[in-house]
Coordinates of C-alpha atoms and ligand atoms in Angstrom, one line a residue:
M1 CA -103.9 -84.9 60.7
L2 CA -101.3 -87.4 61.8
D3 CA -101.6 -90.6 59.8
P4 CA -102.5 -93.3 62.2
T5 CA -101.7 -96.1 59.7
F6 CA -98.0 -95.2 59.4
P7 CA -96.3 -97.9 61.6
I8 CA -94.1 -95.3 63.4
E9 CA -93.3 -97.5 66.4
L10 CA -92.2 -100.4 64.3
V11 CA -90.1 -98.1 62.1
R12 CA -88.4 -96.5 65.1
S13 CA -87.7 -99.9 66.7
S14 CA -85.5 -100.9 63.7
Y15 CA -83.1 -98.0 64.5
P16 CA -80.9 -98.9 67.5
A17 CA -79.5 -95.4 67.9
L18 CA -83.0 -93.9 68.6
A19 CA -83.0 -95.8 71.9
D20 CA -80.6 -93.2 73.4
G21 CA -83.5 -90.9 74.0
F22 CA -82.5 -88.0 71.8
A23 CA -84.9 -86.4 69.3
Y24 CA -82.9 -86.8 66.1
L25 CA -84.0 -83.8 64.1
D26 CA -80.6 -83.6 62.3
G27 CA -81.5 -86.1 59.6
A28 CA -80.8 -83.6 56.8
A29 CA -77.2 -83.8 57.8
G30 CA -77.3 -87.6 57.9
T31 CA -79.8 -90.2 59.1
Q32 CA -79.4 -92.9 61.7
T33 CA -78.9 -96.5 60.5
P34 CA -81.4 -99.4 60.9
Q35 CA -80.4 -102.8 62.1
P36 CA -80.7 -104.5 58.7
V37 CA -78.1 -102.1 57.2
I38 CA -75.7 -102.7 60.2
D39 CA -76.2 -106.4 59.7
A40 CA -75.6 -106.3 55.9
V41 CA -72.3 -104.4 56.3
S42 CA -71.0 -106.8 59.0
A43 CA -72.3 -109.8 57.1
A44 CA -70.3 -108.7 54.0
Y45 CA -67.1 -108.5 56.1
R46 CA -67.9 -111.8 57.9
A47 CA -68.4 -113.7 54.7
G48 CA -65.1 -112.5 53.3
I49 CA -64.8 -110.0 50.4
G50 CA -62.0 -109.5 47.9
N51 CA -61.4 -107.0 45.2
V52 CA -63.5 -107.4 42.1
G53 CA -62.4 -109.4 39.0
G54 CA -60.5 -112.1 40.8
A55 CA -60.7 -115.9 40.2
F56 CA -62.0 -116.8 43.7
P57 CA -65.4 -116.8 45.5
A58 CA -64.7 -113.8 47.8
S59 CA -64.0 -111.7 44.7
D60 CA -67.3 -112.9 43.2
R61 CA -69.1 -111.9 46.3
S62 CA -67.8 -108.3 46.0
G63 CA -68.9 -108.3 42.3
A64 CA -72.4 -109.5 43.3
I65 CA -72.5 -106.8 46.0
V66 CA -71.7 -104.0 43.5
A67 CA -74.3 -105.4 41.0
A68 CA -77.0 -105.6 43.7
C69 CA -76.2 -102.1 44.8
R70 CA -76.6 -100.6 41.3
A71 CA -79.9 -102.4 41.0
A72 CA -81.1 -101.1 44.3
V73 CA -80.2 -97.5 43.7
A74 CA -81.8 -97.7 40.2
D75 CA -85.0 -98.9 41.8
L76 CA -84.9 -96.1 44.4
V77 CA -84.7 -93.3 41.8
G78 CA -86.3 -94.9 38.7
G79 CA -83.0 -95.2 36.7
H80 CA -81.1 -97.9 34.9
P81 CA -78.7 -100.1 37.0
D82 CA -75.9 -99.8 34.3
G83 CA -76.1 -96.0 34.7
V84 CA -75.5 -96.0 38.5
V85 CA -72.1 -94.5 39.3
L86 CA -71.1 -95.2 42.9
G87 CA -68.5 -93.3 45.0
P88 CA -67.7 -91.9 48.4
N89 CA -70.2 -89.0 48.3
M90 CA -72.2 -86.7 46.1
T91 CA -69.6 -83.9 46.2
T92 CA -66.7 -86.1 45.0
L93 CA -68.8 -87.6 42.2
T94 CA -70.1 -84.2 41.1
Y95 CA -66.6 -82.8 40.8
R96 CA -65.6 -85.8 38.8
L97 CA -68.6 -85.5 36.4
A98 CA -68.4 -81.8 36.1
R99 CA -64.8 -82.0 34.8
A100 CA -66.0 -84.5 32.2
I101 CA -69.0 -82.5 31.1
A102 CA -68.2 -78.8 31.0
G103 CA -65.3 -76.5 30.4
P104 CA -64.2 -73.2 28.9
G105 CA -66.4 -72.2 26.0
D106 CA -69.5 -73.8 27.6
E107 CA -72.2 -72.1 29.6
V108 CA -73.6 -73.6 32.8
V109 CA -76.6 -72.5 34.8
V110 CA -76.5 -72.9 38.6
S111 CA -78.9 -71.7 41.2
R112 CA -78.6 -69.9 44.5
L113 CA -81.1 -72.4 46.0
D114 CA -78.5 -75.2 45.8
H115 CA -76.1 -76.7 48.2
D116 CA -72.6 -75.7 47.3
A117 CA -71.9 -79.2 46.1
N118 CA -74.1 -78.5 43.1
V119 CA -72.6 -75.1 42.5
R120 CA -68.8 -74.9 42.9
P121 CA -68.0 -78.1 40.9
W122 CA -69.7 -76.4 37.9
T123 CA -68.4 -72.8 38.4
Q124 CA -64.9 -74.2 38.7
T125 CA -65.0 -75.9 35.3
G126 CA -64.0 -72.7 33.5
A127 CA -67.4 -72.5 31.8
T128 CA -69.3 -69.2 31.8
V129 CA -71.7 -69.2 34.7
R130 CA -75.2 -67.9 34.8
W131 CA -77.1 -67.7 38.1
A132 CA -80.8 -68.5 38.8
E133 CA -81.9 -66.3 41.7
V134 CA -84.1 -67.2 44.7
D135 CA -87.0 -65.2 46.2
P136 CA -85.5 -64.6 49.7
V137 CA -89.0 -64.1 51.2
T138 CA -90.7 -67.2 49.9
G139 CA -87.7 -69.3 49.3
E140 CA -89.0 -70.2 45.8
L141 CA -86.8 -70.6 42.7
P142 CA -89.0 -69.0 40.0
V143 CA -88.9 -71.1 36.8
A144 CA -89.6 -68.2 34.4
Q145 CA -86.1 -66.8 34.8
Y146 CA -84.6 -69.9 33.2
A147 CA -86.1 -68.9 29.8
D148 CA -83.5 -66.1 29.8
L149 CA -80.7 -68.0 31.5
I150 CA -80.7 -70.9 29.1
G151 CA -79.3 -70.4 25.5
E152 CA -77.8 -72.2 22.7
R153 CA -74.4 -72.3 24.4
T154 CA -75.8 -73.8 27.6
R155 CA -74.1 -77.1 28.2
L156 CA -75.8 -77.9 31.5
V157 CA -78.3 -76.7 34.1
A158 CA -77.6 -77.8 37.7
V159 CA -80.5 -77.5 40.1
T160 CA -81.6 -79.1 43.3
A161 CA -84.7 -81.3 43.7
A162 CA -85.0 -79.8 47.2
S163 CA -83.2 -77.2 49.3
N164 CA -81.3 -78.7 52.2
I165 CA -82.2 -75.7 54.5
L166 CA -85.6 -74.4 53.4
G167 CA -87.0 -77.6 52.0
T168 CA -88.1 -75.8 48.8
R169 CA -88.9 -78.3 46.0
P170 CA -88.5 -76.3 42.8
D171 CA -90.3 -77.2 39.6
V172 CA -87.4 -79.3 38.2
A173 CA -89.5 -80.8 35.4
A174 CA -90.4 -77.4 34.0
I175 CA -86.7 -76.3 34.2
A176 CA -85.7 -79.5 32.5
E177 CA -88.1 -78.9 29.7
L178 CA -86.5 -75.5 29.0
A179 CA -83.0 -77.1 29.2
H180 CA -83.8 -79.9 26.9
R181 CA -85.4 -77.6 24.4
A182 CA -82.0 -75.8 24.1
G183 CA -80.1 -79.1 23.9
A184 CA -78.7 -78.7 27.5
L185 CA -78.2 -81.4 30.1
M186 CA -79.9 -81.4 33.5
Y187 CA -77.9 -82.3 36.6
V188 CA -80.3 -82.7 39.5
D189 CA -79.1 -82.8 43.1
G190 CA -81.4 -85.3 44.8
V191 CA -79.4 -85.5 48.0
H192 CA -81.9 -83.7 50.2
A193 CA -85.0 -84.8 48.2
T194 CA -84.5 -88.5 48.0
P195 CA -85.3 -89.4 51.7
H196 CA -88.5 -87.4 51.7
G197 CA -90.7 -89.0 49.1
P198 CA -90.9 -91.1 46.0
V199 CA -88.4 -90.3 43.2
D200 CA -88.8 -90.7 39.5
M201 CA -85.7 -89.2 37.8
R202 CA -87.3 -89.5 34.4
A203 CA -90.4 -87.6 35.4
L204 CA -88.1 -84.9 36.8
G205 CA -86.3 -84.7 33.4
A206 CA -83.0 -85.4 35.1
D207 CA -80.1 -86.5 32.8
F208 CA -78.1 -87.0 36.0
Y209 CA -79.6 -87.6 39.4
A210 CA -77.3 -87.4 42.4
T211 CA -78.1 -88.9 45.8
S212 CA -76.3 -89.9 49.0
A213 CA -77.2 -93.1 50.9
Y214 CA -76.3 -91.7 54.3
K215 CA -79.3 -89.3 54.0
W216 CA -81.7 -92.2 53.6
S217 CA -80.6 -94.7 56.3
G218 CA -77.6 -96.1 54.4
P219 CA -73.8 -95.9 54.8
H220 CA -71.7 -93.0 53.6
I221 CA -71.9 -93.7 49.9
G222 CA -72.9 -91.4 47.0
A223 CA -74.4 -92.2 43.7
V224 CA -75.0 -90.4 40.4
V225 CA -77.5 -92.0 38.1
A226 CA -77.7 -91.4 34.3
D227 CA -78.6 -93.1 31.1
P228 CA -75.7 -95.5 30.3
A229 CA -75.8 -94.2 26.7
L230 CA -75.2 -90.7 28.0
L231 CA -72.3 -91.9 30.2
E232 CA -70.8 -93.6 27.1
T233 CA -70.3 -90.1 25.6
L234 CA -68.2 -88.8 28.5
R235 CA -64.5 -89.3 29.1
P236 CA -63.6 -88.7 32.8
D237 CA -60.1 -88.6 34.1
K238 CA -59.1 -92.1 34.9
L239 CA -56.2 -94.4 35.3
A240 CA -54.9 -96.1 32.1
S241 CA -55.2 -99.5 33.8
S242 CA -58.8 -99.2 35.2
P243 CA -61.9 -100.4 33.3
D244 CA -63.1 -98.2 30.5
T245 CA -66.6 -99.6 30.6
V246 CA -69.7 -97.7 31.8
P247 CA -70.4 -97.0 34.7
E248 CA -67.0 -98.3 36.0
R249 CA -65.1 -95.6 34.0
F250 CA -66.4 -93.0 36.4
E251 CA -65.5 -94.9 39.6
T252 CA -61.9 -94.3 40.7
G253 CA -60.1 -96.6 43.0
T254 CA -61.4 -99.5 45.0
A255 CA -65.0 -99.4 46.2
A256 CA -66.2 -99.7 49.8
F257 CA -67.8 -103.1 49.1
A258 CA -69.2 -103.8 52.5
D259 CA -70.8 -100.3 52.6
L260 CA -72.4 -101.0 49.2
A261 CA -74.0 -104.1 50.7
G262 CA -75.4 -101.7 53.3
V263 CA -76.8 -99.4 50.6
T264 CA -78.8 -102.3 49.2
A265 CA -80.1 -103.1 52.6
A266 CA -81.1 -99.5 53.1
V267 CA -83.1 -99.5 49.9
D268 CA -84.8 -102.7 50.9
H269 CA -85.6 -101.2 54.3
L270 CA -87.2 -98.1 52.7
A271 CA -89.2 -100.4 50.4
A272 CA -90.7 -102.1 53.5
L273 CA -91.5 -99.1 55.7
V274 CA -95.2 -99.9 55.2
P275 CA -96.5 -103.3 54.2
G276 CA -96.8 -103.8 50.4
T277 CA -96.6 -106.1 47.4
G278 CA -95.2 -105.9 43.9
T279 CA -91.7 -105.2 42.6
R280 CA -89.2 -103.4 44.9
R281 CA -89.7 -100.3 42.7
E282 CA -93.5 -100.4 43.3
R283 CA -93.0 -101.0 47.0
L284 CA -90.6 -98.1 47.2
L285 CA -93.0 -95.7 45.6
A286 CA -95.8 -96.7 48.0
S287 CA -93.5 -96.7 51.0
M288 CA -91.9 -93.4 50.3
S289 CA -95.3 -91.8 49.6
A290 CA -96.5 -93.0 53.0
A291 CA -93.2 -91.6 54.6
E292 CA -93.8 -88.3 52.9
E293 CA -97.4 -88.1 54.3
H294 CA -96.2 -89.0 57.7
E295 CA -93.4 -86.3 57.6
L296 CA -95.6 -83.6 56.3
A297 CA -98.3 -84.2 58.8
L298 CA -95.8 -83.8 61.6
F299 CA -94.2 -80.9 59.9
A300 CA -97.5 -79.0 59.9
V301 CA -97.4 -79.1 63.7
L302 CA -93.7 -78.2 63.8
I303 CA -93.8 -75.2 61.4
E304 CA -97.0 -73.8 62.9
G305 CA -95.5 -74.0 66.3
L306 CA -92.4 -72.1 65.3
E307 CA -94.3 -69.5 63.2
T308 CA -96.5 -68.6 66.1
M309 CA -93.7 -67.9 68.5
P310 CA -93.0 -64.2 68.5
H311 CA -89.3 -64.6 69.3
V312 CA -88.7 -66.9 66.3
T313 CA -88.0 -66.0 62.6
V314 CA -88.7 -68.8 60.1
Y315 CA -87.1 -68.5 56.7
G316 CA -89.0 -69.2 53.5
K317 CA -92.5 -70.4 52.9
P318 CA -92.3 -72.5 49.7
A319 CA -95.5 -74.0 48.3
R320 CA -93.9 -77.4 47.8
R321 CA -91.3 -78.5 50.4
T322 CA -89.8 -81.2 52.4
A323 CA -90.3 -81.3 56.2
T324 CA -87.3 -79.0 56.8
A325 CA -87.4 -75.9 58.9
Y326 CA -84.8 -73.1 59.1
F327 CA -85.2 -70.5 61.8
N328 CA -83.5 -68.1 64.2
V329 CA -84.4 -67.2 67.8
A330 CA -84.2 -63.5 68.9
G331 CA -81.3 -62.8 71.3
H332 CA -79.5 -66.1 70.7
T333 CA -77.0 -67.2 68.1
P334 CA -77.9 -70.3 66.1
R335 CA -75.1 -72.2 67.9
Q336 CA -76.5 -71.2 71.3
V337 CA -79.9 -72.4 70.3
A338 CA -78.5 -75.7 69.1
E339 CA -76.5 -76.1 72.4
H340 CA -79.6 -75.3 74.5
L341 CA -81.6 -77.9 72.5
A342 CA -78.8 -80.5 72.8
G343 CA -79.0 -80.0 76.6
L344 CA -82.6 -80.9 76.4
G345 CA -81.9 -84.0 74.2
V346 CA -82.9 -82.5 70.9
N347 CA -80.4 -82.7 68.0
V348 CA -80.6 -79.9 65.4
W349 CA -78.0 -78.4 63.1
N350 CA -76.8 -74.8 63.1
G351 CA -74.9 -72.8 60.5
H352 CA -75.1 -72.3 56.7
N353 CA -75.2 -76.0 56.1
Y354 CA -73.2 -75.5 52.9
A355 CA -76.2 -73.6 51.4
W356 CA -73.6 -70.9 50.8
E357 CA -75.4 -68.9 48.2
L358 CA -78.8 -69.2 49.7
T359 CA -77.7 -68.1 53.2
G360 CA -75.9 -65.2 51.4
A361 CA -79.2 -64.3 49.7
L362 CA -81.0 -64.5 53.0
G363 CA -78.4 -62.1 54.5
I364 CA -77.5 -64.5 57.4
R365 CA -74.4 -66.3 56.2
D366 CA -72.0 -64.1 58.0
S367 CA -73.9 -64.1 61.2
G368 CA -73.9 -67.8 61.7
G369 CA -76.8 -68.9 59.5
A370 CA -79.7 -70.3 61.4
V371 CA -81.0 -73.4 63.1
R372 CA -82.2 -76.4 61.0
A373 CA -84.7 -78.9 62.3
G374 CA -85.7 -81.6 59.8
L375 CA -88.0 -84.6 59.9
V376 CA -87.5 -88.0 58.4
H377 CA -89.7 -91.0 58.5
Y378 CA -88.5 -92.2 61.9
N379 CA -89.4 -88.9 63.7
D380 CA -92.5 -88.8 65.8
R381 CA -94.8 -86.4 67.6
S382 CA -92.7 -86.4 70.7
D383 CA -89.6 -85.2 68.8
V384 CA -91.6 -82.3 67.5
D385 CA -93.1 -81.4 70.9
R386 CA -89.7 -81.5 72.5
L387 CA -88.3 -79.1 69.9
L388 CA -91.2 -76.7 70.3
E389 CA -91.0 -76.8 74.1
G390 CA -87.3 -76.2 74.0
V391 CA -87.5 -73.2 71.6
A392 CA -90.5 -71.8 73.6
R393 CA -88.3 -71.7 76.7
L394 CA -86.0 -69.2 74.9
G395 CA -88.8 -66.7 74.5
Ligands
PLP401 C1 -78.7 -80.9 49.1 C2 -77.4 -81.5 49.3 N1 -76.6 -81.6 48.2 C3 -75.3 -82.2 48.3 C4 -74.8 -82.5 49.5 C5 -73.4 -83.1 49.6 O1 -73.6 -84.5 49.7 P1 -72.3 -85.4 50.1 O2 -72.1 -85.2 51.6 O3 -72.7 -86.8 49.8 O4 -71.1 -84.9 49.3 C6 -75.6 -82.4 50.7 C7 -75.1 -82.7 52.0 O5 -75.5 -82.3 53.0 C8 -76.9 -81.9 50.5 O6 -77.7 -81.7 51.6

């Protein structure tokens, strides 16, 4: 049942790009940007910004932008503002943290469900690598295997909160319990999960929670959130001259200040998708729950439509998932399907989508992967119908 109380028309009207008439089902590769975010970025530039730490007001404005951004991201994921490390994207931040956390003599556990950005930074540390396997039929990441994978030498377990192609939401909290019992750290990739529902990094058992604002209506900025006391124990590569405080110690170079103002505006936008009261954190939890319900109701139509087409193969059937479908169409390459749909005004992604290990496990990496169609809160029933009509025409 579609939720008639979700204000979809109002939500859509705040995204200028949606007026071009395309069905944007490529949100998993990056969402569109609402007007308040565009305004916040240009307002920061208009007001005048300087580098941080100077003796003049424009510098103070940048300092305030950074502080507001840390508070906003902390509210979004349920973390501490002083533990919000900001940077250009999740991949860059994860490489930076991985070098500071693990090395030869350690063991790390990675999974074949994960985007490569939560795999290679760990496997390239020189630590011994242990692999958690995926069930290629269901797309699930069975928790039981972690009891054997995690041992006393395990430094860290890296796992995704949601697969960026199948949408699988593994039982991160249960994996974290096993990791913590062995004294290991949990690094949770929340890049795909964050836009699709409320996030509580403590409930997930995440010592580190990574997210990227461009997946949830913000600018191209990444963040990794951790307990500031944990960050204090780590010594990343840094310049001798740059601050040694936490979280600044992990932030190399000059920040994209105007974009950080946009990140805060994106969090405020998400907190107001549905009317609500209370703190921003409380409004975020309510708003993102409503968004998740909206997405999953639409997704039920999308996935049933695809699964009932005889010429379509849908990958995975996870019990808990985001509204993300990954499929192939008989007789057409994924690229041909994406081009056909683009011609009908429907944006979908094709390829392995950096789910390198997972597409390998599915046996489709070398043949071009598959087609990904994903929903976010601004998608509506007509987007789904246009996708299904377009795919049906290829039968
Ligand atoms: C699940 C997941 N993890 C990590 C990444 C990498 O994020 P970034 O582009 O911020 O480096 C992506 C990007 O698509 C992703 O979907």
